[in-house]
């Protein structure tokens, strides 16, 4: 009896992308609310709440991409050249966001 791993890998990648969207939404929300904080103490608290988990959130995105490469190399070889420029812009945006943080 063989186990079909396609649904398992799809679930793993969906979980990784879902976790990225869920956890990174907290970071983005803090970034949006940061200019509206009434005092410097509140801004410091906001940044302190994000700092310990900020880098870990991008790990979920990397896990989703690595899962696509590991489980579905043919799909990865088709998607990567087609989406190379948008992925490059997204990575540059993530780098700039990290530098600004």
PDB file of N, CA and C in Angstrom:
ATOM      1  N   UNK A   1       0.846  -1.174   0.000  1.00  0.00           N
ATOM      2  CA  UNK A   1       0.000   0.000   0.000  1.00  0.00           C
ATOM      3  C   UNK A   1       0.892   1.238   0.000  1.00  0.00           C
ATOM      4  N   UNK A   2       0.816   1.988  -1.048  1.00  0.00           N
ATOM      5  CA  UNK A   2       1.648   3.186  -1.198  1.00  0.00           C
ATOM      6  C   UNK A   2       0.901   4.405  -0.661  1.00  0.00           C
ATOM      7  N   UNK A   3       1.672   5.286  -0.080  1.00  0.00           N
ATOM      8  CA  UNK A   3       1.105   6.531   0.433  1.00  0.00           C
ATOM      9  C   UNK A   3       1.345   7.617  -0.604  1.00  0.00           C
ATOM     10  N   UNK A   4       0.288   8.337  -0.947  1.00  0.00           N
ATOM     11  CA  UNK A   4       0.416   9.439  -1.889  1.00  0.00           C
ATOM     12  C   UNK A   4       0.881  10.679  -1.126  1.00  0.00           C
ATOM     13  N   UNK A   5       2.090  11.147  -1.419  1.00  0.00           N
ATOM     14  CA  UNK A   5       2.673  12.263  -0.686  1.00  0.00           C
ATOM     15  C   UNK A   5       2.284  13.632  -1.237  1.00  0.00           C
ATOM     16  N   UNK A   6       1.636  13.672  -2.381  1.00  0.00           N
ATOM     17  CA  UNK A   6       1.251  14.964  -2.961  1.00  0.00           C
ATOM     18  C   UNK A   6       0.337  15.750  -2.016  1.00  0.00           C
ATOM     19  N   UNK A   7      -0.724  15.150  -1.479  1.00  0.00           N
ATOM     20  CA  UNK A   7      -1.556  15.931  -0.545  1.00  0.00           C
ATOM     21  C   UNK A   7      -0.808  16.335   0.730  1.00  0.00           C
ATOM     22  N   UNK A   8       0.111  15.498   1.169  1.00  0.00           N
ATOM     23  CA  UNK A   8       0.891  15.826   2.366  1.00  0.00           C
ATOM     24  C   UNK A   8       1.753  17.054   2.106  1.00  0.00           C
ATOM     25  N   UNK A   9       2.452  17.083   0.963  1.00  0.00           N
ATOM     26  CA  UNK A   9       3.307  18.229   0.642  1.00  0.00           C
ATOM     27  C   UNK A   9       2.490  19.488   0.383  1.00  0.00           C
ATOM     28  N   UNK A  10       1.342  19.334  -0.228  1.00  0.00           N
ATOM     29  CA  UNK A  10       0.474  20.500  -0.438  1.00  0.00           C
ATOM     30  C   UNK A  10       0.026  21.061   0.907  1.00  0.00           C
ATOM     31  N   UNK A  11      -0.308  20.185   1.850  1.00  0.00           N
ATOM     32  CA  UNK A  11      -0.707  20.642   3.186  1.00  0.00           C
ATOM     33  C   UNK A  11       0.453  21.325   3.904  1.00  0.00           C
ATOM     34  N   UNK A  12       1.661  20.786   3.776  1.00  0.00           N
ATOM     35  CA  UNK A  12       2.837  21.395   4.413  1.00  0.00           C
ATOM     36  C   UNK A  12       3.092  22.782   3.839  1.00  0.00           C
ATOM     37  N   UNK A  13       3.039  22.908   2.511  1.00  0.00           N
ATOM     38  CA  UNK A  13       3.277  24.214   1.887  1.00  0.00           C
ATOM     39  C   UNK A  13       2.152  25.196   2.204  1.00  0.00           C
ATOM     40  N   UNK A  14       0.917  24.721   2.232  1.00  0.00           N
ATOM     41  CA  UNK A  14      -0.204  25.599   2.585  1.00  0.00           C
ATOM     42  C   UNK A  14      -0.070  26.076   4.028  1.00  0.00           C
ATOM     43  N   UNK A  15       0.358  25.195   4.915  1.00  0.00           N
ATOM     44  CA  UNK A  15       0.574  25.591   6.310  1.00  0.00           C
ATOM     45  C   UNK A  15       1.671  26.645   6.411  1.00  0.00           C
ATOM     46  N   UNK A  16       2.752  26.447   5.663  1.00  0.00           N
ATOM     47  CA  UNK A  16       3.862  27.408   5.703  1.00  0.00           C
ATOM     48  C   UNK A  16       3.418  28.782   5.206  1.00  0.00           C
ATOM     49  N   UNK A  17       2.699  28.828   4.104  1.00  0.00           N
ATOM     50  CA  UNK A  17       2.241  30.110   3.570  1.00  0.00           C
ATOM     51  C   UNK A  17       1.207  30.741   4.501  1.00  0.00           C
ATOM     52  N   UNK A  18       0.308  29.935   5.046  1.00  0.00           N
ATOM     53  CA  UNK A  18      -0.689  30.452   5.989  1.00  0.00           C
ATOM     54  C   UNK A  18      -0.023  31.030   7.234  1.00  0.00           C
ATOM     55  N   UNK A  19       0.966  30.336   7.763  1.00  0.00           N
ATOM     56  CA  UNK A  19       1.667  30.831   8.953  1.00  0.00           C
ATOM     57  C   UNK A  19       2.402  32.130   8.645  1.00  0.00           C
ATOM     58  N   UNK A  20       2.990  32.225   7.449  1.00  0.00           N
ATOM     59  CA  UNK A  20       3.663  33.467   7.072  1.00  0.00           C
ATOM     60  C   UNK A  20       2.668  34.626   7.019  1.00  0.00           C
ATOM     61  N   UNK A  21       1.551  34.413   6.358  1.00  0.00           N
ATOM     62  CA  UNK A  21       0.548  35.479   6.228  1.00  0.00           C
ATOM     63  C   UNK A  21       0.007  35.865   7.599  1.00  0.00           C
ATOM     64  N   UNK A  22      -0.277  34.877   8.429  1.00  0.00           N
ATOM     65  CA  UNK A  22      -0.830  35.150   9.755  1.00  0.00           C
ATOM     66  C   UNK A  22       0.170  35.890  10.643  1.00  0.00           C
ATOM     67  N   UNK A  23       1.391  35.390  10.734  1.00  0.00           N
ATOM     68  CA  UNK A  23       2.372  35.984  11.636  1.00  0.00           C
ATOM     69  C   UNK A  23       2.943  37.289  11.093  1.00  0.00           C
ATOM     70  N   UNK A  24       3.105  37.390   9.789  1.00  0.00           N
ATOM     71  CA  UNK A  24       3.640  38.624   9.231  1.00  0.00           C
ATOM     72  C   UNK A  24       2.590  39.731   9.258  1.00  0.00           C
ATOM     73  N   UNK A  25       1.335  39.366   9.320  1.00  0.00           N
ATOM     74  CA  UNK A  25       0.289  40.373   9.468  1.00  0.00           C
ATOM     75  C   UNK A  25       0.446  41.165  10.755  1.00  0.00           C
ATOM     76  N   UNK A  26       0.933  40.518  11.794  1.00  0.00           N
ATOM     77  CA  UNK A  26       1.202  41.217  13.055  1.00  0.00           C
ATOM     78  C   UNK A  26       2.297  42.254  12.851  1.00  0.00           C
ATOM     79  N   UNK A  27       3.370  41.861  12.176  1.00  0.00           N
ATOM     80  CA  UNK A  27       4.469  42.800  11.908  1.00  0.00           C
ATOM     81  C   UNK A  27       4.001  43.980  11.073  1.00  0.00           C
ATOM     82  N   UNK A  28       3.246  43.688  10.027  1.00  0.00           N
ATOM     83  CA  UNK A  28       2.766  44.758   9.159  1.00  0.00           C
ATOM     84  C   UNK A  28       1.803  45.677   9.900  1.00  0.00           C
ATOM     85  N   UNK A  29       0.967  45.106  10.755  1.00  0.00           N
ATOM     86  CA  UNK A  29       0.048  45.924  11.540  1.00  0.00           C
ATOM     87  C   UNK A  29       0.777  46.865  12.487  1.00  0.00           C
ATOM     88  N   UNK A  30       1.830  46.360  13.116  1.00  0.00           N
ATOM     89  CA  UNK A  30       2.632  47.215  13.997  1.00  0.00           C
ATOM     90  C   UNK A  30       3.296  48.315  13.180  1.00  0.00           C
ATOM     91  N   UNK A  31       3.789  47.971  11.997  1.00  0.00           N
ATOM     92  CA  UNK A  31       4.420  48.979  11.146  1.00  0.00           C
ATOM     93  C   UNK A  31       3.453  50.057  10.697  1.00  0.00           C
ATOM     94  N   UNK A  32       2.216  49.675  10.434  1.00  0.00           N
ATOM     95  CA  UNK A  32       1.210  50.651  10.019  1.00  0.00           C
ATOM     96  C   UNK A  32       0.804  51.544  11.186  1.00  0.00           C
ATOM     97  N   UNK A  33       0.680  50.960  12.367  1.00  0.00           N
ATOM     98  CA  UNK A  33       0.246  51.727  13.540  1.00  0.00           C
ATOM     99  C   UNK A  33       1.378  52.514  14.194  1.00  0.00           C
ATOM    100  N   UNK A  34       2.615  52.215  13.845  1.00  0.00           N
ATOM    101  CA  UNK A  34       3.768  52.859  14.479  1.00  0.00           C
ATOM    102  C   UNK A  34       3.718  54.390  14.414  1.00  0.00           C
ATOM    103  N   UNK A  35       3.441  55.003  13.257  1.00  0.00           N
ATOM    104  CA  UNK A  35       3.405  56.475  13.224  1.00  0.00           C
ATOM    105  C   UNK A  35       2.252  57.074  14.034  1.00  0.00           C
ATOM    106  N   UNK A  36       1.245  56.280  14.321  1.00  0.00           N
ATOM    107  CA  UNK A  36       0.082  56.781  15.048  1.00  0.00           C
ATOM    108  C   UNK A  36       0.215  56.649  16.563  1.00  0.00           C
ATOM    109  N   UNK A  37       1.304  56.053  17.032  1.00  0.00           N
ATOM    110  CA  UNK A  37       1.496  55.883  18.479  1.00  0.00           C
ATOM    111  C   UNK A  37       1.644  57.252  19.137  1.00  0.00           C
ATOM    112  N   UNK A  38       0.983  57.457  20.273  1.00  0.00           N
ATOM    113  CA  UNK A  38       0.977  58.790  20.879  1.00  0.00           C
ATOM    114  C   UNK A  38       2.298  59.211  21.522  1.00  0.00           C
ATOM    115  N   UNK A  39       3.106  58.261  21.959  1.00  0.00           N
ATOM    116  CA  UNK A  39       4.343  58.650  22.647  1.00  0.00           C
ATOM    117  C   UNK A  39       5.509  57.775  22.195  1.00  0.00           C
ATOM    118  N   UNK A  40       6.699  58.235  22.506  1.00  0.00           N
ATOM    119  CA  UNK A  40       7.901  57.469  22.162  1.00  0.00           C
ATOM    120  C   UNK A  40       7.941  56.152  22.940  1.00  0.00           C
ATOM    121  N   UNK A  41       7.417  56.162  24.145  1.00  0.00           N
ATOM    122  CA  UNK A  41       7.375  54.935  24.955  1.00  0.00           C
ATOM    123  C   UNK A  41       6.505  53.877  24.269  1.00  0.00           C
ATOM    124  N   UNK A  42       5.372  54.294  23.722  1.00  0.00           N
ATOM    125  CA  UNK A  42       4.500  53.362  23.008  1.00  0.00           C
ATOM    126  C   UNK A  42       5.181  52.818  21.756  1.00  0.00           C
ATOM    127  N   UNK A  43       5.906  53.663  21.053  1.00  0.00           N
ATOM    128  CA  UNK A  43       6.636  53.207  19.859  1.00  0.00           C
ATOM    129  C   UNK A  43       7.701  52.182  20.238  1.00  0.00           C
ATOM    130  N   UNK A  44       8.392  52.449  21.334  1.00  0.00           N
ATOM    131  CA  UNK A  44       9.418  51.515  21.795  1.00  0.00           C
ATOM    132  C   UNK A  44       8.796  50.175  22.175  1.00  0.00           C
ATOM    133  N   UNK A  45       7.658  50.214  22.838  1.00  0.00           N
ATOM    134  CA  UNK A  45       6.952  48.979  23.197  1.00  0.00           C
ATOM    135  C   UNK A  45       6.503  48.210  21.954  1.00  0.00           C
ATOM    136  N   UNK A  46       6.030  48.937  20.957  1.00  0.00           N
ATOM    137  CA  UNK A  46       5.588  48.287  19.726  1.00  0.00           C
ATOM    138  C   UNK A  46       6.744  47.577  19.043  1.00  0.00           C
ATOM    139  N   UNK A  47       7.878  48.249  18.932  1.00  0.00           N
ATOM    140  CA  UNK A  47       9.035  47.633  18.289  1.00  0.00           C
ATOM    141  C   UNK A  47       9.586  46.473  19.112  1.00  0.00           C
ATOM    142  N   UNK A  48       9.539  46.604  20.430  1.00  0.00           N
ATOM    143  CA  UNK A  48      10.020  45.524  21.294  1.00  0.00           C
ATOM    144  C   UNK A  48       9.135  44.284  21.184  1.00  0.00           C
ATOM    145  N   UNK A  49       7.853  44.480  20.895  1.00  0.00           N
ATOM    146  CA  UNK A  49       6.960  43.326  20.756  1.00  0.00           C
ATOM    147  C   UNK A  49       7.193  42.577  19.446  1.00  0.00           C
ATOM    148  N   UNK A  50       7.702  43.262  18.446  1.00  0.00           N
ATOM    149  CA  UNK A  50       7.925  42.640  17.142  1.00  0.00           C
ATOM    150  C   UNK A  50       9.329  42.048  17.023  1.00  0.00           C
ATOM    151  N   UNK A  51      10.302  42.652  17.666  1.00  0.00           N
ATOM    152  CA  UNK A  51      11.708  42.290  17.473  1.00  0.00           C
ATOM    153  C   UNK A  51      12.023  40.807  17.671  1.00  0.00           C
ATOM    154  N   UNK A  52      11.515  40.132  18.701  1.00  0.00           N
ATOM    155  CA  UNK A  52      11.923  38.737  18.902  1.00  0.00           C
ATOM    156  C   UNK A  52      11.414  37.776  17.829  1.00  0.00           C
ATOM    157  N   UNK A  53      10.313  38.093  17.179  1.00  0.00           N
ATOM    158  CA  UNK A  53       9.713  37.134  16.246  1.00  0.00           C
ATOM    159  C   UNK A  53       9.811  37.556  14.789  1.00  0.00           C
ATOM    160  N   UNK A  54      10.349  38.740  14.524  1.00  0.00           N
ATOM    161  CA  UNK A  54      10.316  39.278  13.168  1.00  0.00           C
ATOM    162  C   UNK A  54      11.066  38.392  12.178  1.00  0.00           C
ATOM    163  N   UNK A  55      12.285  37.993  12.505  1.00  0.00           N
ATOM    164  CA  UNK A  55      13.083  37.193  11.572  1.00  0.00           C
ATOM    165  C   UNK A  55      12.501  35.800  11.364  1.00  0.00           C
ATOM    166  N   UNK A  56      11.871  35.272  12.383  1.00  0.00           N
ATOM    167  CA  UNK A  56      11.294  33.938  12.258  1.00  0.00           C
ATOM    168  C   UNK A  56      10.131  33.871  11.293  1.00  0.00           C
ATOM    169  N   UNK A  57       9.460  34.975  11.076  1.00  0.00           N
ATOM    170  CA  UNK A  57       8.301  34.968  10.187  1.00  0.00           C
ATOM    171  C   UNK A  57       8.690  34.692   8.738  1.00  0.00           C
ATOM    172  N   UNK A  58       9.816  35.223   8.308  1.00  0.00           N
ATOM    173  CA  UNK A  58      10.240  34.982   6.934  1.00  0.00           C
ATOM    174  C   UNK A  58      10.643  33.524   6.710  1.00  0.00           C
ATOM    175  N   UNK A  59      10.954  32.820   7.784  1.00  0.00           N
ATOM    176  CA  UNK A  59      11.316  31.410   7.671  1.00  0.00           C
ATOM    177  C   UNK A  59      10.163  30.599   7.094  1.00  0.00           C
ATOM    178  N   UNK A  60       8.940  30.969   7.428  1.00  0.00           N
ATOM    179  CA  UNK A  60       7.782  30.261   6.883  1.00  0.00           C
ATOM    180  C   UNK A  60       7.693  30.430   5.367  1.00  0.00           C
ATOM    181  N   UNK A  61       8.031  31.618   4.883  1.00  0.00           N
ATOM    182  CA  UNK A  61       8.016  31.867   3.444  1.00  0.00           C
ATOM    183  C   UNK A  61       9.095  31.044   2.746  1.00  0.00           C
ATOM    184  N   UNK A  62      10.268  30.988   3.345  1.00  0.00           N
ATOM    185  CA  UNK A  62      11.358  30.178   2.792  1.00  0.00           C
ATOM    186  C   UNK A  62      10.963  28.704   2.794  1.00  0.00           C
ATOM    187  N   UNK A  63      10.307  28.260   3.849  1.00  0.00           N
ATOM    188  CA  UNK A  63       9.872  26.863   3.930  1.00  0.00           C
ATOM    189  C   UNK A  63       8.878  26.525   2.818  1.00  0.00           C
ATOM    190  N   UNK A  64       7.976  27.447   2.514  1.00  0.00           N
ATOM    191  CA  UNK A  64       7.031  27.214   1.423  1.00  0.00           C
ATOM    192  C   UNK A  64       7.726  27.095   0.079  1.00  0.00           C
ATOM    193  N   UNK A  65       8.685  27.984  -0.185  1.00  0.00           N
ATOM    194  CA  UNK A  65       9.435  27.913  -1.441  1.00  0.00           C
ATOM    195  C   UNK A  65      10.309  26.681  -1.531  1.00  0.00           C
ATOM    196  N   UNK A  66      10.957  26.325  -0.436  1.00  0.00           N
ATOM    197  CA  UNK A  66      11.797  25.124  -0.424  1.00  0.00           C
ATOM    198  C   UNK A  66      10.945  23.867  -0.564  1.00  0.00           C
ATOM    199  N   UNK A  67       9.758  23.885   0.024  1.00  0.00           N
ATOM    200  CA  UNK A  67       8.854  22.749  -0.135  1.00  0.00           C
ATOM    201  C   UNK A  67       8.412  22.587  -1.578  1.00  0.00           C
ATOM    202  N   UNK A  68       8.167  23.697  -2.257  1.00  0.00           N
ATOM    203  CA  UNK A  68       7.811  23.635  -3.674  1.00  0.00           C
ATOM    204  C   UNK A  68       8.955  23.045  -4.489  1.00  0.00           C
ATOM    205  N   UNK A  69      10.174  23.468  -4.204  1.00  0.00           N
ATOM    206  CA  UNK A  69      11.338  22.938  -4.920  1.00  0.00           C
ATOM    207  C   UNK A  69      11.544  21.459  -4.622  1.00  0.00           C
ATOM    208  N   UNK A  70      11.420  21.060  -3.364  1.00  0.00           N
ATOM    209  CA  UNK A  70      11.688  19.673  -2.977  1.00  0.00           C
ATOM    210  C   UNK A  70      10.603  18.714  -3.458  1.00  0.00           C
ATOM    211  N   UNK A  71       9.351  19.117  -3.334  1.00  0.00           N
ATOM    212  CA  UNK A  71       8.257  18.200  -3.633  1.00  0.00           C
ATOM    213  C   UNK A  71       7.812  18.240  -5.091  1.00  0.00           C
ATOM    214  N   UNK A  72       7.885  19.406  -5.698  1.00  0.00           N
ATOM    215  CA  UNK A  72       7.386  19.573  -7.067  1.00  0.00           C
ATOM    216  C   UNK A  72       8.423  20.298  -7.924  1.00  0.00           C
ATOM    217  N   UNK A  73       9.541  19.656  -8.234  1.00  0.00           N
ATOM    218  CA  UNK A  73      10.596  20.354  -8.984  1.00  0.00           C
ATOM    219  C   UNK A  73      10.158  20.796 -10.382  1.00  0.00           C
ATOM    220  N   UNK A  74       9.285  20.038 -11.017  1.00  0.00           N
ATOM    221  CA  UNK A  74       8.826  20.433 -12.349  1.00  0.00           C
ATOM    222  C   UNK A  74       7.987  21.708 -12.269  1.00  0.00           C
ATOM    223  N   UNK A  75       7.101  21.786 -11.287  1.00  0.00           N
ATOM    224  CA  UNK A  75       6.303  23.006 -11.099  1.00  0.00           C
ATOM    225  C   UNK A  75       7.206  24.182 -10.739  1.00  0.00           C
ATOM    226  N   UNK A  76       8.216  23.929  -9.908  1.00  0.00           N
ATOM    227  CA  UNK A  76       9.156  24.986  -9.535  1.00  0.00           C
ATOM    228  C   UNK A  76       9.910  25.488 -10.760  1.00  0.00           C
ATOM    229  N   UNK A  77      10.318  24.558 -11.642  1.00  0.00           N
ATOM    230  CA  UNK A  77      11.077  24.960 -12.833  1.00  0.00           C
ATOM    231  C   UNK A  77      10.218  25.750 -13.817  1.00  0.00           C
ATOM    232  N   UNK A  78       8.925  25.599 -13.760  1.00  0.00           N
ATOM    233  CA  UNK A  78       8.028  26.382 -14.614  1.00  0.00           C
ATOM    234  C   UNK A  78       7.693  27.726 -13.963  1.00  0.00           C
ATOM    235  N   UNK A  79       7.410  27.707 -12.666  1.00  0.00           N
ATOM    236  CA  UNK A  79       6.995  28.930 -11.968  1.00  0.00           C
ATOM    237  C   UNK A  79       8.135  29.916 -11.752  1.00  0.00           C
ATOM    238  N   UNK A  80       9.308  29.420 -11.434  1.00  0.00           N
ATOM    239  CA  UNK A  80      10.403  30.328 -11.082  1.00  0.00           C
ATOM    240  C   UNK A  80      10.796  31.255 -12.240  1.00  0.00           C
ATOM    241  N   UNK A  81      11.020  30.753 -13.451  1.00  0.00           N
ATOM    242  CA  UNK A  81      11.337  31.703 -14.537  1.00  0.00           C
ATOM    243  C   UNK A  81      10.182  32.654 -14.848  1.00  0.00           C
ATOM    244  N   UNK A  82       8.950  32.169 -14.737  1.00  0.00           N
ATOM    245  CA  UNK A  82       7.799  33.019 -15.044  1.00  0.00           C
ATOM    246  C   UNK A  82       7.612  34.112 -13.996  1.00  0.00           C
ATOM    247  N   UNK A  83       7.951  33.821 -12.752  1.00  0.00           N
ATOM    248  CA  UNK A  83       7.737  34.774 -11.660  1.00  0.00           C
ATOM    249  C   UNK A  83       9.042  35.336 -11.117  1.00  0.00           C
ATOM    250  N   UNK A  84      10.105  35.255 -11.898  1.00  0.00           N
ATOM    251  CA  UNK A  84      11.414  35.681 -11.404  1.00  0.00           C
ATOM    252  C   UNK A  84      11.420  37.151 -10.993  1.00  0.00           C
ATOM    253  N   UNK A  85      10.922  38.027 -11.848  1.00  0.00           N
ATOM    254  CA  UNK A  85      10.943  39.461 -11.544  1.00  0.00           C
ATOM    255  C   UNK A  85      10.050  39.818 -10.351  1.00  0.00           C
ATOM    256  N   UNK A  86       8.799  39.317 -10.271  1.00  0.00           N
ATOM    257  CA  UNK A  86       7.998  39.618  -9.075  1.00  0.00           C
ATOM    258  C   UNK A  86       8.612  39.071  -7.781  1.00  0.00           C
ATOM    259  N   UNK A  87       9.207  37.885  -7.846  1.00  0.00           N
ATOM    260  CA  UNK A  87       9.858  37.333  -6.651  1.00  0.00           C
ATOM    261  C   UNK A  87      11.064  38.177  -6.275  1.00  0.00           C
ATOM    262  N   UNK A  88      11.803  38.646  -7.261  1.00  0.00           N
ATOM    263  CA  UNK A  88      12.948  39.516  -6.990  1.00  0.00           C
ATOM    264  C   UNK A  88      12.494  40.811  -6.318  1.00  0.00           C
ATOM    265  N   UNK A  89      11.410  41.408  -6.803  1.00  0.00           N
ATOM    266  CA  UNK A  89      10.876  42.624  -6.177  1.00  0.00           C
ATOM    267  C   UNK A  89      10.407  42.361  -4.745  1.00  0.00           C
ATOM    268  N   UNK A  90       9.779  41.201  -4.535  1.00  0.00           N
ATOM    269  CA  UNK A  90       9.334  40.859  -3.192  1.00  0.00           C
ATOM    270  C   UNK A  90      10.526  40.696  -2.246  1.00  0.00           C
ATOM    271  N   UNK A  91      11.571  40.024  -2.699  1.00  0.00           N
ATOM    272  CA  UNK A  91      12.761  39.848  -1.866  1.00  0.00           C
ATOM    273  C   UNK A  91      13.440  41.181  -1.575  1.00  0.00           C
ATOM    274  N   UNK A  92      13.519  42.048  -2.568  1.00  0.00           N
ATOM    275  CA  UNK A  92      14.096  43.376  -2.325  1.00  0.00           C
ATOM    276  C   UNK A  92      13.249  44.169  -1.328  1.00  0.00           C
ATOM    277  N   UNK A  93      11.934  44.042  -1.424  1.00  0.00           N
ATOM    278  CA  UNK A  93      11.057  44.699  -0.456  1.00  0.00           C
ATOM    279  C   UNK A  93      11.254  44.164   0.955  1.00  0.00           C
ATOM    280  N   UNK A  94      11.413  42.847   1.083  1.00  0.00           N
ATOM    281  CA  UNK A  94      11.663  42.264   2.404  1.00  0.00           C
ATOM    282  C   UNK A  94      13.004  42.716   2.965  1.00  0.00           C
ATOM    283  N   UNK A  95      14.005  42.829   2.096  1.00  0.00           N
ATOM    284  CA  UNK A  95      15.323  43.297   2.545  1.00  0.00           C
ATOM    285  C   UNK A  95      15.239  44.748   2.991  1.00  0.00           C
ATOM    286  N   UNK A  96      14.582  45.586   2.194  1.00  0.00           N
ATOM    287  CA  UNK A  96      14.446  47.007   2.565  1.00  0.00           C
ATOM    288  C   UNK A  96      13.647  47.167   3.854  1.00  0.00           C
ATOM    289  N   UNK A  97      12.627  46.349   4.028  1.00  0.00           N
ATOM    290  CA  UNK A  97      11.845  46.409   5.264  1.00  0.00           C
ATOM    291  C   UNK A  97      12.704  46.017   6.462  1.00  0.00           C
ATOM    292  N   UNK A  98      13.549  45.014   6.281  1.00  0.00           N
ATOM    293  CA  UNK A  98      14.439  44.607   7.364  1.00  0.00           C
ATOM    294  C   UNK A  98      15.463  45.663   7.708  1.00  0.00           C
ATOM    295  N   UNK A  99      15.977  46.340   6.697  1.00  0.00           N
ATOM    296  CA  UNK A  99      16.959  47.404   6.937  1.00  0.00           C
ATOM    297  C   UNK A  99      16.293  48.590   7.625  1.00  0.00           C
ATOM    298  N   UNK A 100      15.059  48.896   7.248  1.00  0.00           N
ATOM    299  CA  UNK A 100      14.354  50.022   7.856  1.00  0.00           C
ATOM    300  C   UNK A 100      13.934  49.729   9.289  1.00  0.00           C
ATOM    301  N   UNK A 101      13.818  48.467   9.632  1.00  0.00           N
ATOM    302  CA  UNK A 101      13.382  48.083  10.969  1.00  0.00           C
ATOM    303  C   UNK A 101      14.483  48.389  11.954  1.00  0.00           C
TER     304      UNK A 101
END
